[in-house]
PDB file of C-alpha atoms in Angstrom:
ATOM      1  CA  UNK A   1      -0.314  -0.090  -0.039  1.00  0.00           C
ATOM      2  CA  UNK A   2       0.823   3.723  -0.436  1.00  0.00           C
ATOM      3  CA  UNK A   3       2.683   5.562   2.096  1.00  0.00           C
ATOM      4  CA  UNK A   4      -0.207   7.550   4.617  1.00  0.00           C
ATOM      5  CA  UNK A   5       0.783  10.430   5.795  1.00  0.00           C
ATOM      6  CA  UNK A   6      -0.130  11.062   9.511  1.00  0.00           C
ATOM      7  CA  UNK A   7      -0.334  14.703  11.407  1.00  0.00           C
ATOM      8  CA  UNK A   8      -0.159  14.314  15.138  1.00  0.00           C
ATOM      9  CA  UNK A   9      -1.679  16.391  17.216  1.00  0.00           C
ATOM     10  CA  UNK A  10      -1.176  16.138  21.173  1.00  0.00           C
ATOM     11  CA  UNK A  11      -2.404  17.650  24.352  1.00  0.00           C
ATOM     12  CA  UNK A  12      -5.304  17.755  26.674  1.00  0.00           C
ATOM     13  CA  UNK A  13      -8.824  18.547  26.786  1.00  0.00           C
ATOM     14  CA  UNK A  14      -8.915  22.281  25.768  1.00  0.00           C
ATOM     15  CA  UNK A  15      -5.253  22.726  24.979  1.00  0.00           C
ATOM     16  CA  UNK A  16      -6.367  24.495  21.603  1.00  0.00           C
ATOM     17  CA  UNK A  17      -6.026  21.547  20.021  1.00  0.00           C
ATOM     18  CA  UNK A  18      -9.352  20.922  17.708  1.00  0.00           C
ATOM     19  CA  UNK A  19      -9.003  25.086  17.159  1.00  0.00           C
ATOM     20  CA  UNK A  20      -5.354  24.960  15.431  1.00  0.00           C
ATOM     21  CA  UNK A  21      -6.759  21.401  13.730  1.00  0.00           C
ATOM     22  CA  UNK A  22      -9.607  23.715  11.945  1.00  0.00           C
ATOM     23  CA  UNK A  23      -7.339  26.163  11.480  1.00  0.00           C
ATOM     24  CA  UNK A  24      -4.939  24.113   9.617  1.00  0.00           C
ATOM     25  CA  UNK A  25      -7.748  22.594   7.273  1.00  0.00           C
ATOM     26  CA  UNK A  26      -8.793  25.865   6.592  1.00  0.00           C
ATOM     27  CA  UNK A  27      -5.579  27.047   4.588  1.00  0.00           C
ATOM     28  CA  UNK A  28      -5.719  26.121   0.896  1.00  0.00           C
ATOM     29  CA  UNK A  29      -2.362  25.169   1.481  1.00  0.00           C
ATOM     30  CA  UNK A  30      -2.546  22.121   3.058  1.00  0.00           C
ATOM     31  CA  UNK A  31      -5.193  21.635   0.136  1.00  0.00           C
ATOM     32  CA  UNK A  32      -3.563  18.907  -1.694  1.00  0.00           C
ATOM     33  CA  UNK A  33      -6.047  16.973  -3.024  1.00  0.00           C
ATOM     34  CA  UNK A  34      -5.271  13.590  -1.155  1.00  0.00           C
ATOM     35  CA  UNK A  35      -8.631  12.258   0.781  1.00  0.00           C
ATOM     36  CA  UNK A  36      -7.605  13.181   4.813  1.00  0.00           C
ATOM     37  CA  UNK A  37      -8.934  11.577   7.523  1.00  0.00           C
ATOM     38  CA  UNK A  38      -9.960  13.188  10.682  1.00  0.00           C
ATOM     39  CA  UNK A  39      -9.058  10.953  13.263  1.00  0.00           C
ATOM     40  CA  UNK A  40     -10.544  12.618  16.659  1.00  0.00           C
ATOM     41  CA  UNK A  41      -9.784  10.632  19.739  1.00  0.00           C
ATOM     42  CA  UNK A  42     -11.817  12.908  22.008  1.00  0.00           C
ATOM     43  CA  UNK A  43     -14.388  15.734  22.013  1.00  0.00           C
ATOM     44  CA  UNK A  44     -13.979  18.788  23.834  1.00  0.00           C
ATOM     45  CA  UNK A  45     -16.079  21.941  24.083  1.00  0.00           C
ATOM     46  CA  UNK A  46     -15.369  23.133  20.631  1.00  0.00           C
ATOM     47  CA  UNK A  47     -16.608  21.697  17.570  1.00  0.00           C
ATOM     48  CA  UNK A  48     -14.577  21.273  14.050  1.00  0.00           C
ATOM     49  CA  UNK A  49     -16.887  23.408  11.194  1.00  0.00           C
ATOM     50  CA  UNK A  50     -16.298  21.684   8.152  1.00  0.00           C
ATOM     51  CA  UNK A  51     -17.827  23.554   5.694  1.00  0.00           C
ATOM     52  CA  UNK A  52     -15.122  25.807   6.658  1.00  0.00           C
ATOM     53  CA  UNK A  53     -12.279  23.381   5.316  1.00  0.00           C
ATOM     54  CA  UNK A  54     -10.793  24.316   2.350  1.00  0.00           C
ATOM     55  CA  UNK A  55      -9.288  20.824   2.407  1.00  0.00           C
ATOM     56  CA  UNK A  56     -11.440  18.963   0.607  1.00  0.00           C
ATOM     57  CA  UNK A  57     -12.256  15.211   0.945  1.00  0.00           C
ATOM     58  CA  UNK A  58     -12.481  15.502   4.781  1.00  0.00           C
ATOM     59  CA  UNK A  59     -13.807  12.669   6.623  1.00  0.00           C
ATOM     60  CA  UNK A  60     -14.250  13.073  10.373  1.00  0.00           C
ATOM     61  CA  UNK A  61     -13.588   9.863  12.205  1.00  0.00           C
ATOM     62  CA  UNK A  62     -14.169   8.993  15.815  1.00  0.00           C
ATOM     63  CA  UNK A  63     -12.565   7.048  18.135  1.00  0.00           C
ATOM     64  CA  UNK A  64     -14.628   6.749  21.538  1.00  0.00           C
ATOM     65  CA  UNK A  65     -12.240   4.343  23.628  1.00  0.00           C
ATOM     66  CA  UNK A  66      -9.014   3.341  24.089  1.00  0.00           C
ATOM     67  CA  UNK A  67     -10.087  -0.354  23.053  1.00  0.00           C
ATOM     68  CA  UNK A  68     -10.958   1.101  19.296  1.00  0.00           C
ATOM     69  CA  UNK A  69      -7.370   1.687  18.881  1.00  0.00           C
ATOM     70  CA  UNK A  70      -6.203  -0.913  17.212  1.00  0.00           C
ATOM     71  CA  UNK A  71      -3.994  -1.811  13.852  1.00  0.00           C
ATOM     72  CA  UNK A  72      -7.012  -3.752  12.464  1.00  0.00           C
ATOM     73  CA  UNK A  73      -9.342  -0.816  12.729  1.00  0.00           C
ATOM     74  CA  UNK A  74      -6.967   1.583  11.938  1.00  0.00           C
ATOM     75  CA  UNK A  75      -6.411  -0.364   8.621  1.00  0.00           C
ATOM     76  CA  UNK A  76     -10.143  -1.041   8.080  1.00  0.00           C
ATOM     77  CA  UNK A  77     -10.409   2.865   8.221  1.00  0.00           C
ATOM     78  CA  UNK A  78      -7.435   3.651   5.649  1.00  0.00           C
ATOM     79  CA  UNK A  79      -9.378   0.888   3.790  1.00  0.00           C
ATOM     80  CA  UNK A  80     -12.466   2.012   3.709  1.00  0.00           C
ATOM     81  CA  UNK A  81     -12.071   6.150   2.431  1.00  0.00           C
ATOM     82  CA  UNK A  82      -8.924   5.366   0.761  1.00  0.00           C
ATOM     83  CA  UNK A  83      -7.047   7.558   3.337  1.00  0.00           C
ATOM     84  CA  UNK A  84      -3.916   9.316   1.694  1.00  0.00           C
ATOM     85  CA  UNK A  85      -3.803  11.503   4.970  1.00  0.00           C
ATOM     86  CA  UNK A  86      -4.380  11.196   8.470  1.00  0.00           C
ATOM     87  CA  UNK A  87      -4.668  14.177  10.914  1.00  0.00           C
ATOM     88  CA  UNK A  88      -5.057  12.729  14.305  1.00  0.00           C
ATOM     89  CA  UNK A  89      -6.269  15.080  17.606  1.00  0.00           C
ATOM     90  CA  UNK A  90      -5.045  12.739  20.010  1.00  0.00           C
ATOM     91  CA  UNK A  91      -6.684  11.822  23.497  1.00  0.00           C
ATOM     92  CA  UNK A  92      -4.415  13.472  26.430  1.00  0.00           C
ATOM     93  CA  UNK A  93      -5.208  10.716  28.976  1.00  0.00           C
ATOM     94  CA  UNK A  94      -3.605   7.903  26.812  1.00  0.00           C
ATOM     95  CA  UNK A  95      -0.215   7.098  26.282  1.00  0.00           C
ATOM     96  CA  UNK A  96       1.395   7.884  23.106  1.00  0.00           C
ATOM     97  CA  UNK A  97       2.958   4.086  22.262  1.00  0.00           C
ATOM     98  CA  UNK A  98      -0.851   3.022  22.163  1.00  0.00           C
ATOM     99  CA  UNK A  99      -1.249   4.892  19.280  1.00  0.00           C
ATOM    100  CA  UNK A 100       2.472   3.501  17.408  1.00  0.00           C
ATOM    101  CA  UNK A 101       1.739  -0.082  18.645  1.00  0.00           C
ATOM    102  CA  UNK A 102      -2.080   0.645  16.757  1.00  0.00           C
ATOM    103  CA  UNK A 103      -0.435   2.501  13.609  1.00  0.00           C
ATOM    104  CA  UNK A 104      -0.633   0.410  10.030  1.00  0.00           C
ATOM    105  CA  UNK A 105       2.576  -0.372   8.372  1.00  0.00           C
ATOM    106  CA  UNK A 106       1.557   2.313   5.651  1.00  0.00           C
ATOM    107  CA  UNK A 107       1.291   4.931   8.349  1.00  0.00           C
ATOM    108  CA  UNK A 108       3.921   7.394   8.505  1.00  0.00           C
ATOM    109  CA  UNK A 109       4.261   9.787  11.052  1.00  0.00           C
ATOM    110  CA  UNK A 110       5.169  13.325   8.810  1.00  0.00           C
ATOM    111  CA  UNK A 111       4.221  15.647  12.214  1.00  0.00           C
ATOM    112  CA  UNK A 112       4.262  15.918  15.726  1.00  0.00           C
ATOM    113  CA  UNK A 113       2.772  19.162  17.732  1.00  0.00           C
ATOM    114  CA  UNK A 114       2.035  19.336  21.285  1.00  0.00           C
ATOM    115  CA  UNK A 115      -0.745  21.558  22.924  1.00  0.00           C
ATOM    116  CA  UNK A 116      -0.837  22.567  26.777  1.00  0.00           C
ATOM    117  CA  UNK A 117      -3.163  25.658  28.021  1.00  0.00           C
ATOM    118  CA  UNK A 118      -0.551  28.187  29.860  1.00  0.00           C
ATOM    119  CA  UNK A 119      -3.208  28.299  33.043  1.00  0.00           C
ATOM    120  CA  UNK A 120      -2.813  24.514  33.980  1.00  0.00           C
ATOM    121  CA  UNK A 121       0.210  23.067  31.839  1.00  0.00           C
ATOM    122  CA  UNK A 122       2.592  23.238  35.614  1.00  0.00           C
ATOM    123  CA  UNK A 123      -0.107  21.827  37.856  1.00  0.00           C
ATOM    124  CA  UNK A 124      -0.454  18.932  35.524  1.00  0.00           C
ATOM    125  CA  UNK A 125       2.598  18.768  35.281  1.00  0.00           C
ATOM    126  CA  UNK A 126       3.305  18.397  39.369  1.00  0.00           C
ATOM    127  CA  UNK A 127      -0.008  16.174  38.844  1.00  0.00           C
ATOM    128  CA  UNK A 128       0.443  14.130  35.830  1.00  0.00           C
ATOM    129  CA  UNK A 129       4.067  14.113  35.080  1.00  0.00           C
ATOM    130  CA  UNK A 130       4.472  10.914  32.664  1.00  0.00           C
ATOM    131  CA  UNK A 131       1.470  12.336  30.420  1.00  0.00           C
ATOM    132  CA  UNK A 132       3.267  15.983  30.110  1.00  0.00           C
ATOM    133  CA  UNK A 133       6.280  14.025  29.584  1.00  0.00           C
ATOM    134  CA  UNK A 134       4.101  11.451  26.891  1.00  0.00           C
ATOM    135  CA  UNK A 135       3.204  14.106  25.140  1.00  0.00           C
ATOM    136  CA  UNK A 136       6.511  16.188  24.499  1.00  0.00           C
ATOM    137  CA  UNK A 137       9.138  13.496  24.684  1.00  0.00           C
ATOM    138  CA  UNK A 138       8.573  12.941  20.308  1.00  0.00           C
ATOM    139  CA  UNK A 139       7.470  16.730  19.891  1.00  0.00           C
ATOM    140  CA  UNK A 140       8.938  18.958  17.018  1.00  0.00           C
ATOM    141  CA  UNK A 141       6.963  21.911  18.505  1.00  0.00           C
ATOM    142  CA  UNK A 142       5.317  22.744  21.837  1.00  0.00           C
ATOM    143  CA  UNK A 143       2.845  25.550  22.398  1.00  0.00           C
ATOM    144  CA  UNK A 144       1.666  27.383  25.197  1.00  0.00           C
ATOM    145  CA  UNK A 145      -1.713  28.668  24.659  1.00  0.00           C
ATOM    146  CA  UNK A 146      -3.545  31.453  26.110  1.00  0.00           C
ATOM    147  CA  UNK A 147       0.239  32.664  27.254  1.00  0.00           C
ATOM    148  CA  UNK A 148      -0.483  35.601  29.580  1.00  0.00           C
ATOM    149  CA  UNK A 149       2.388  38.229  30.476  1.00  0.00           C
ATOM    150  CA  UNK A 150       2.696  37.835  33.551  1.00  0.00           C
ATOM    151  CA  UNK A 151       3.640  34.085  33.334  1.00  0.00           C
ATOM    152  CA  UNK A 152       7.563  32.793  33.480  1.00  0.00           C
ATOM    153  CA  UNK A 153       8.796  31.898  30.578  1.00  0.00           C
ATOM    154  CA  UNK A 154      11.690  30.476  32.429  1.00  0.00           C
ATOM    155  CA  UNK A 155       9.356  28.424  34.156  1.00  0.00           C
ATOM    156  CA  UNK A 156       7.550  26.691  30.769  1.00  0.00           C
ATOM    157  CA  UNK A 157      10.664  26.889  29.043  1.00  0.00           C
ATOM    158  CA  UNK A 158      12.243  24.248  31.634  1.00  0.00           C
ATOM    159  CA  UNK A 159      10.062  21.909  31.756  1.00  0.00           C
ATOM    160  CA  UNK A 160      10.121  21.072  28.048  1.00  0.00           C
ATOM    161  CA  UNK A 161      14.155  21.186  28.001  1.00  0.00           C
ATOM    162  CA  UNK A 162      13.977  18.794  30.390  1.00  0.00           C
ATOM    163  CA  UNK A 163      12.508  16.590  28.156  1.00  0.00           C
ATOM    164  CA  UNK A 164      13.710  17.376  25.124  1.00  0.00           C
ATOM    165  CA  UNK A 165      16.224  19.772  23.769  1.00  0.00           C
ATOM    166  CA  UNK A 166      14.793  19.495  20.239  1.00  0.00           C
ATOM    167  CA  UNK A 167      11.477  20.740  19.790  1.00  0.00           C
ATOM    168  CA  UNK A 168      10.727  24.519  19.132  1.00  0.00           C
ATOM    169  CA  UNK A 169       8.959  26.503  21.425  1.00  0.00           C
ATOM    170  CA  UNK A 170       5.789  28.695  20.935  1.00  0.00           C
ATOM    171  CA  UNK A 171       4.075  31.307  23.115  1.00  0.00           C
ATOM    172  CA  UNK A 172       0.711  32.653  21.937  1.00  0.00           C
ATOM    173  CA  UNK A 173      -0.808  34.658  23.982  1.00  0.00           C
ATOM    174  CA  UNK A 174      -4.072  35.744  24.364  1.00  0.00           C
ATOM    175  CA  UNK A 175      -5.280  37.833  21.298  1.00  0.00           C
ATOM    176  CA  UNK A 176      -3.694  35.901  19.230  1.00  0.00           C
ATOM    177  CA  UNK A 177       0.908  37.243  19.305  1.00  0.00           C
ATOM    178  CA  UNK A 178       2.691  34.619  19.359  1.00  0.00           C
ATOM    179  CA  UNK A 179       6.545  34.093  20.043  1.00  0.00           C
ATOM    180  CA  UNK A 180       9.056  32.039  19.756  1.00  0.00           C
ATOM    181  CA  UNK A 181      11.127  31.013  22.840  1.00  0.00           C
ATOM    182  CA  UNK A 182      14.188  32.557  22.479  1.00  0.00           C
ATOM    183  CA  UNK A 183      15.997  30.998  26.042  1.00  0.00           C
ATOM    184  CA  UNK A 184      19.247  29.773  25.674  1.00  0.00           C
ATOM    185  CA  UNK A 185      20.370  26.382  27.248  1.00  0.00           C
ATOM    186  CA  UNK A 186      24.183  26.525  28.546  1.00  0.00           C
ATOM    187  CA  UNK A 187      25.046  23.161  29.533  1.00  0.00           C
ATOM    188  CA  UNK A 188      25.790  23.111  33.115  1.00  0.00           C
ATOM    189  CA  UNK A 189      29.450  22.000  32.564  1.00  0.00           C
ATOM    190  CA  UNK A 190      32.191  23.731  30.199  1.00  0.00           C
ATOM    191  CA  UNK A 191      32.373  21.950  27.017  1.00  0.00           C
ATOM    192  CA  UNK A 192      35.658  23.862  25.927  1.00  0.00           C
ATOM    193  CA  UNK A 193      37.641  23.347  28.981  1.00  0.00           C
ATOM    194  CA  UNK A 194      40.683  21.365  29.008  1.00  0.00           C
ATOM    195  CA  UNK A 195      38.671  18.706  30.845  1.00  0.00           C
ATOM    196  CA  UNK A 196      35.053  18.793  31.147  1.00  0.00           C
ATOM    197  CA  UNK A 197      34.236  18.585  34.685  1.00  0.00           C
ATOM    198  CA  UNK A 198      30.538  16.643  34.611  1.00  0.00           C
ATOM    199  CA  UNK A 199      29.346  17.229  38.455  1.00  0.00           C
ATOM    200  CA  UNK A 200      27.178  14.230  40.413  1.00  0.00           C
ATOM    201  CA  UNK A 201      24.488  16.292  39.716  1.00  0.00           C
ATOM    202  CA  UNK A 202      24.602  17.076  36.176  1.00  0.00           C
ATOM    203  CA  UNK A 203      25.330  13.817  34.412  1.00  0.00           C
ATOM    204  CA  UNK A 204      21.820  12.849  33.123  1.00  0.00           C
ATOM    205  CA  UNK A 205      22.411  16.436  31.030  1.00  0.00           C
ATOM    206  CA  UNK A 206      25.772  15.486  29.956  1.00  0.00           C
ATOM    207  CA  UNK A 207      24.671  11.847  28.984  1.00  0.00           C
ATOM    208  CA  UNK A 208      21.633  13.532  26.924  1.00  0.00           C
ATOM    209  CA  UNK A 209      23.736  15.961  24.886  1.00  0.00           C
ATOM    210  CA  UNK A 210      26.844  13.854  24.115  1.00  0.00           C
ATOM    211  CA  UNK A 211      24.153  11.101  22.831  1.00  0.00           C
ATOM    212  CA  UNK A 212      22.799  13.736  21.021  1.00  0.00           C
ATOM    213  CA  UNK A 213      25.706  15.981  19.821  1.00  0.00           C
ATOM    214  CA  UNK A 214      28.276  13.081  20.042  1.00  0.00           C
ATOM    215  CA  UNK A 215      30.383  14.768  16.947  1.00  0.00           C
ATOM    216  CA  UNK A 216      31.245  18.234  19.175  1.00  0.00           C
ATOM    217  CA  UNK A 217      32.970  15.855  21.766  1.00  0.00           C
ATOM    218  CA  UNK A 218      35.286  13.833  19.553  1.00  0.00           C
ATOM    219  CA  UNK A 219      39.116  14.075  20.825  1.00  0.00           C
ATOM    220  CA  UNK A 220      37.689  16.093  24.059  1.00  0.00           C
ATOM    221  CA  UNK A 221      38.911  14.599  27.771  1.00  0.00           C
ATOM    222  CA  UNK A 222      35.572  14.803  30.095  1.00  0.00           C
ATOM    223  CA  UNK A 223      36.083  13.688  33.706  1.00  0.00           C
ATOM    224  CA  UNK A 224      32.351  12.279  35.788  1.00  0.00           C
ATOM    225  CA  UNK A 225      31.669   9.216  37.963  1.00  0.00           C
ATOM    226  CA  UNK A 226      29.435   5.983  36.917  1.00  0.00           C
ATOM    227  CA  UNK A 227      28.499   2.742  38.317  1.00  0.00           C
ATOM    228  CA  UNK A 228      30.563  -0.142  36.279  1.00  0.00           C
ATOM    229  CA  UNK A 229      28.586  -2.538  34.297  1.00  0.00           C
ATOM    230  CA  UNK A 230      30.753  -5.497  33.417  1.00  0.00           C
ATOM    231  CA  UNK A 231      29.271  -7.009  30.498  1.00  0.00           C
ATOM    232  CA  UNK A 232      30.217  -9.556  27.994  1.00  0.00           C
ATOM    233  CA  UNK A 233      28.366  -7.978  25.212  1.00  0.00           C
ATOM    234  CA  UNK A 234      31.384  -4.855  25.869  1.00  0.00           C
ATOM    235  CA  UNK A 235      34.786  -6.216  23.904  1.00  0.00           C
ATOM    236  CA  UNK A 236      37.146  -7.079  26.017  1.00  0.00           C
ATOM    237  CA  UNK A 237      38.806  -4.623  27.811  1.00  0.00           C
ATOM    238  CA  UNK A 238      35.946  -2.795  27.737  1.00  0.00           C
ATOM    239  CA  UNK A 239      33.296  -1.484  30.192  1.00  0.00           C
ATOM    240  CA  UNK A 240      30.279   0.458  30.749  1.00  0.00           C
ATOM    241  CA  UNK A 241      30.143   3.487  33.133  1.00  0.00           C
ATOM    242  CA  UNK A 242      26.979   5.540  33.884  1.00  0.00           C
ATOM    243  CA  UNK A 243      24.429   6.260  35.742  1.00  0.00           C
ATOM    244  CA  UNK A 244      20.607   5.090  36.756  1.00  0.00           C
ATOM    245  CA  UNK A 245      18.717   8.145  34.928  1.00  0.00           C
ATOM    246  CA  UNK A 246      14.909   9.345  35.949  1.00  0.00           C
ATOM    247  CA  UNK A 247      13.417  10.974  32.762  1.00  0.00           C
ATOM    248  CA  UNK A 248      10.137  11.153  33.736  1.00  0.00           C
ATOM    249  CA  UNK A 249       8.810   9.195  36.902  1.00  0.00           C
ATOM    250  CA  UNK A 250      10.147   5.748  38.812  1.00  0.00           C
ATOM    251  CA  UNK A 251       8.887   3.617  36.535  1.00  0.00           C
ATOM    252  CA  UNK A 252      11.216   4.706  33.646  1.00  0.00           C
ATOM    253  CA  UNK A 253      14.461   4.641  35.395  1.00  0.00           C
ATOM    254  CA  UNK A 254      17.069   2.921  33.584  1.00  0.00           C
ATOM    255  CA  UNK A 255      21.007   2.368  33.289  1.00  0.00           C
ATOM    256  CA  UNK A 256      22.853   4.494  30.658  1.00  0.00           C
ATOM    257  CA  UNK A 257      25.877   4.754  30.146  1.00  0.00           C
ATOM    258  CA  UNK A 258      29.218   5.191  27.839  1.00  0.00           C
ATOM    259  CA  UNK A 259      31.999   1.795  27.230  1.00  0.00           C
ATOM    260  CA  UNK A 260      35.075   3.102  28.522  1.00  0.00           C
ATOM    261  CA  UNK A 261      37.761   1.543  27.929  1.00  0.00           C
ATOM    262  CA  UNK A 262      40.254   1.059  31.017  1.00  0.00           C
ATOM    263  CA  UNK A 263      43.677   0.602  29.669  1.00  0.00           C
ATOM    264  CA  UNK A 264      44.437  -1.923  32.508  1.00  0.00           C
ATOM    265  CA  UNK A 265      44.529   1.397  34.681  1.00  0.00           C
ATOM    266  CA  UNK A 266      41.997  -1.199  37.398  1.00  0.00           C
ATOM    267  CA  UNK A 267      42.192  -4.721  37.794  1.00  0.00           C
ATOM    268  CA  UNK A 268      38.629  -7.139  38.851  1.00  0.00           C
ATOM    269  CA  UNK A 269      36.119  -4.482  38.413  1.00  0.00           C
ATOM    270  CA  UNK A 270      32.868  -5.623  39.329  1.00  0.00           C
ATOM    271  CA  UNK A 271      29.243  -4.420  38.179  1.00  0.00           C
ATOM    272  CA  UNK A 272      28.478  -2.169  40.786  1.00  0.00           C
ATOM    273  CA  UNK A 273      31.380  -0.896  41.464  1.00  0.00           C
ATOM    274  CA  UNK A 274      31.503   3.062  41.674  1.00  0.00           C
ATOM    275  CA  UNK A 275      34.395   4.449  38.862  1.00  0.00           C
ATOM    276  CA  UNK A 276      35.714   8.044  38.521  1.00  0.00           C
ATOM    277  CA  UNK A 277      37.406   8.234  35.142  1.00  0.00           C
ATOM    278  CA  UNK A 278      39.349  10.639  32.994  1.00  0.00           C
ATOM    279  CA  UNK A 279      39.151   9.864  29.485  1.00  0.00           C
ATOM    280  CA  UNK A 280      38.860  11.161  25.740  1.00  0.00           C
ATOM    281  CA  UNK A 281      36.088  10.693  23.863  1.00  0.00           C
ATOM    282  CA  UNK A 282      36.285   8.782  20.618  1.00  0.00           C
ATOM    283  CA  UNK A 283      33.796   7.873  18.035  1.00  0.00           C
ATOM    284  CA  UNK A 284      34.321   4.059  17.546  1.00  0.00           C
ATOM    285  CA  UNK A 285      32.014   0.869  16.394  1.00  0.00           C
ATOM    286  CA  UNK A 286      31.010  -0.872  19.835  1.00  0.00           C
ATOM    287  CA  UNK A 287      29.644  -4.121  20.626  1.00  0.00           C
ATOM    288  CA  UNK A 288      28.185  -2.616  23.418  1.00  0.00           C
ATOM    289  CA  UNK A 289      26.608  -0.176  20.965  1.00  0.00           C
ATOM    290  CA  UNK A 290      26.063  -2.552  18.014  1.00  0.00           C
ATOM    291  CA  UNK A 291      26.911   0.466  16.102  1.00  0.00           C
ATOM    292  CA  UNK A 292      29.160   3.608  16.435  1.00  0.00           C
ATOM    293  CA  UNK A 293      28.985   5.429  19.685  1.00  0.00           C
ATOM    294  CA  UNK A 294      31.396   7.990  21.739  1.00  0.00           C
ATOM    295  CA  UNK A 295      33.583   5.517  23.298  1.00  0.00           C
ATOM    296  CA  UNK A 296      36.234   6.709  26.721  1.00  0.00           C
ATOM    297  CA  UNK A 297      39.648   5.994  26.397  1.00  0.00           C
ATOM    298  CA  UNK A 298      40.787   5.744  30.007  1.00  0.00           C
ATOM    299  CA  UNK A 299      43.579   7.833  30.911  1.00  0.00           C
ATOM    300  CA  UNK A 300      42.900   7.914  34.844  1.00  0.00           C
ATOM    301  CA  UNK A 301      40.490   5.301  36.183  1.00  0.00           C
ATOM    302  CA  UNK A 302      40.160   4.701  40.295  1.00  0.00           C
ATOM    303  CA  UNK A 303      37.075   3.882  42.621  1.00  0.00           C
ATOM    304  CA  UNK A 304      35.605   6.399  44.287  1.00  0.00           C
ATOM    305  CA  UNK A 305      32.252   6.869  46.528  1.00  0.00           C
ATOM    306  CA  UNK A 306      29.273   6.623  45.387  1.00  0.00           C
ATOM    307  CA  UNK A 307      26.790  10.626  44.833  1.00  0.00           C
ATOM    308  CA  UNK A 308      24.869  11.161  47.559  1.00  0.00           C
ATOM    309  CA  UNK A 309      21.810  10.946  44.615  1.00  0.00           C
ATOM    310  CA  UNK A 310      22.598   7.505  43.278  1.00  0.00           C
ATOM    311  CA  UNK A 311      19.592   8.122  40.370  1.00  0.00           C
ATOM    312  CA  UNK A 312      20.832  10.902  37.991  1.00  0.00           C
ATOM    313  CA  UNK A 313      17.634  13.349  36.539  1.00  0.00           C
ATOM    314  CA  UNK A 314      17.068  16.333  34.854  1.00  0.00           C
ATOM    315  CA  UNK A 315      16.146  18.713  38.694  1.00  0.00           C
TER     316      UNK A 315
END
C-alpha cells in the first residue's frame, strides 16, 4: 500500500488542538487533493466546522475509546476511506505508545505538535508528570496557548528542556500574538574546558547532550563518576560506566552509560562498583552499542564513593 502521511496533534482536553486543526484544514496550502481522515480521539467543548474547510475530501472519524485503537481498526479505516493523509487529534489521557502500536505499516509520521493550556500546564506537570512527559518526548513543537505576560517563560521552558532539547517552543498569547522561545540553554559544565568536569548532579544532562551531539565531543577530555557494568556485550578490556537516570518518573528509571576502554588501569572491576574516569572521547564501533558510539579512552580510572543521589535526574 502507498504511504499515508500522519499529522499528530497532542495535548490535554481544551489545550487548543481542535482550534489549530480547524485552522490548518482551512488553509488552502493544505489542499493537496489527498483524501484526508480526521481521526478524533476526544471531544471537547469546541467543535469542528467542516463547512469552513478549504481542504476537500475530509472524512471525520471518531475513536470513542482506547479499545478501538488497534491496528486492525485503523487499517479498516484506511481502506474504507482510501485515506492518503490522516490528521489525528489524540486523547491526552492515552499514552503515545498505544497509538504507535496501533499504526498500520503504511502510516508514516509526518509531523507531531503538542499543545498545552498555559493556565493549567504547571499544575498538570506537578500532578501528571508521566502524561506531560509522554506528550513532549518526541514532539517537534510545543505550543503554550493562552499565555499571559505575567507568566514566567523560564518555568515553562525548563520543563520542556528537561524532556528534550529538540522541539521548538511557542508562546501564543491571549489575543493571538505568538512568540518563539529564545531562551539559551547553556550546559551546566564547560564543554570547551581542557577537561570537561561533570558534577554528579549534571550527569543526566551530560549523557543526553553527548548522545545527541557526539561529534562535538570527539577528541575532548572528560571527567565524571559512574557505576560500572561489566558485560560480555562489550569487547574485552571495556566496561560500561554510567548512572541510573530518571527522565520522567520512577517507572522509567533506566541505566545508561558509555563504553570505557580501561587500559588495564584497574584490575578486577565488578559490576556496581563506582568509578571515577578521566579520558578522551572517541567515536568508534563498539559491540556494546552494536553500532558506532561515544567511547571513553581512559587515562585515569579510580574506585570512588557513590554520589549522594544514586539516581541522576534533569532537575
